[in-house]
Amino acid sequence: MDTALLFWNNIKATCGVPKIIISDRDPKFTADFWTNLYDILCTKLAFSTVYHPQTDGIAERMIQTMEDIIGRFCVYGMEYKDHERYTHYWVILLPEVQLA
């Protein structure tokens, strides 16, 4: 159920319903609950191929990119001023990073 709440609050709420979810055959994503949810949301579940590191590599590269962006926010301080000199806090920008 924790995975379902994370999905609902973080993925569906910010990005909408995905058309396809690629999983590594983790039982969390193949349980009856998830199968029924995929049917209701018209989402296709695709599995990564066993011993095919390219699929994992794509995900790992995206995670690294997000870490780099968040790291830059932290290096330049907890806040920044935009071109109009308004102060913004980096936490507010996290949904933008997630969407990117």
GROMACS .gro file of C-alpha atoms in nm:
model
  100
    1MET     CA    1   0.000   0.000   0.000
    2ASP     CA    2   0.296   0.235   0.059
    3THR     CA    3   0.391   0.208  -0.307
    4ALA     CA    4   0.034   0.287  -0.408
    5LEU     CA    5   0.027   0.602  -0.194
    6LEU     CA    6   0.362   0.716  -0.329
    7PHE     CA    7   0.235   0.660  -0.683
    8TRP     CA    8  -0.092   0.841  -0.621
    9ASN     CA    9   0.055   1.139  -0.435
   10ASN     CA   10   0.376   1.190  -0.631
   11ILE     CA   11   0.333   1.059  -0.983
   12LYS     CA   12  -0.036   1.080  -1.064
   13ALA     CA   13  -0.088   1.407  -0.874
   14THR     CA   14   0.199   1.591  -1.045
   15CYS     CA   15   0.236   1.426  -1.385
   16GLY     CA   16  -0.100   1.269  -1.453
   17VAL     CA   17  -0.173   0.906  -1.529
   18PRO     CA   18   0.111   0.736  -1.717
   19LYS     CA   19   0.028   0.542  -2.034
   20ILE     CA   20   0.302   0.287  -1.965
   21ILE     CA   21   0.489   0.185  -1.651
   22ILE     CA   22   0.811  -0.012  -1.696
   23SER     CA   23   0.891  -0.237  -1.403
   24ASP     CA   24   1.168  -0.482  -1.323
   25ARG     CA   25   0.910  -0.746  -1.225
   26ASP     CA   26   0.908  -0.632  -0.864
   27PRO     CA   27   0.618  -0.802  -0.683
   28LYS     CA   28   0.507  -0.459  -0.560
   29PHE     CA   29   0.403  -0.376  -0.916
   30THR     CA   30   0.257  -0.714  -1.010
   31ALA     CA   31   0.021  -0.763  -0.714
   32ASP     CA   32  -0.354  -0.787  -0.773
   33PHE     CA   33  -0.405  -0.432  -0.646
   34TRP     CA   34  -0.172  -0.291  -0.911
   35THR     CA   35  -0.313  -0.508  -1.187
   36ASN     CA   36  -0.662  -0.380  -1.110
   37LEU     CA   37  -0.539  -0.020  -1.085
   38TYR     CA   38  -0.369  -0.047  -1.426
   39ASP     CA   39  -0.697  -0.170  -1.575
   40ILE     CA   40  -0.896   0.114  -1.419
   41LEU     CA   41  -0.645   0.380  -1.530
   42CYS     CA   42  -0.590   0.223  -1.876
   43THR     CA   43  -0.218   0.203  -1.801
   44LYS     CA   44  -0.005  -0.067  -1.962
   45LEU     CA   45   0.250  -0.250  -1.747
   46ALA     CA   46   0.566  -0.342  -1.937
   47PHE     CA   47   0.852  -0.542  -1.792
   48SER     CA   48   1.218  -0.471  -1.852
   49THR     CA   49   1.408  -0.757  -2.007
   50VAL     CA   50   1.614  -0.974  -1.779
   51TYR     CA   51   1.989  -0.912  -1.816
   52HIS     CA   52   1.927  -0.598  -2.024
   53PRO     CA   53   2.114  -0.326  -1.836
   54GLN     CA   54   2.026  -0.054  -2.089
   55THR     CA   55   1.678  -0.023  -1.940
   56ASP     CA   56   1.817   0.025  -1.591
   57GLY     CA   57   2.081   0.259  -1.735
   58ILE     CA   58   1.816   0.499  -1.867
   59ALA     CA   59   1.651   0.520  -1.526
   60GLU     CA   60   1.985   0.559  -1.350
   61ARG     CA   61   2.085   0.842  -1.586
   62MET     CA   62   1.758   1.026  -1.513
   63ILE     CA   63   1.814   0.987  -1.139
   64GLN     CA   64   2.169   1.122  -1.177
   65THR     CA   65   2.043   1.424  -1.374
   66MET     CA   66   1.785   1.503  -1.106
   67GLU     CA   67   2.049   1.471  -0.834
   68ASP     CA   68   2.274   1.713  -1.026
   69ILE     CA   69   1.996   1.971  -1.061
   70ILE     CA   70   1.895   1.946  -0.695
   71GLY     CA   71   2.263   1.963  -0.596
   72ARG     CA   72   2.303   2.288  -0.786
   73PHE     CA   73   2.007   2.434  -0.602
   74CYS     CA   74   2.175   2.344  -0.274
   75VAL     CA   75   2.521   2.471  -0.376
   76TYR     CA   76   2.386   2.810  -0.472
   77GLY     CA   77   2.199   2.838  -0.147
   78MET     CA   78   1.857   2.761  -0.016
   79GLU     CA   79   1.709   3.050  -0.210
   80TYR     CA   80   1.776   3.237  -0.530
   81LYS     CA   81   1.652   3.554  -0.697
   82ASP     CA   82   1.501   3.539  -1.044
   83HIS     CA   83   1.546   3.799  -1.316
   84GLU     CA   84   1.286   4.022  -1.148
   85ARG     CA   85   1.465   3.989  -0.812
   86TYR     CA   86   1.192   3.779  -0.651
   87THR     CA   87   1.320   3.535  -0.393
   88HIS     CA   88   1.237   3.167  -0.445
   89TYR     CA   89   1.325   2.871  -0.229
   90TRP     CA   90   1.468   2.565  -0.401
   91VAL     CA   91   1.214   2.331  -0.240
   92ILE     CA   92   0.940   2.504  -0.437
   93LEU     CA   93   1.119   2.408  -0.759
   94LEU     CA   94   1.127   2.034  -0.687
   95PRO     CA   95   0.803   1.966  -0.878
   96GLU     CA   96   0.960   2.140  -1.180
   97VAL     CA   97   1.263   1.911  -1.155
   98GLN     CA   98   1.035   1.611  -1.126
   99LEU     CA   99   0.835   1.715  -1.430
  100ALA     CA  100   1.150   1.770  -1.636
   0.00000   0.00000   0.00000
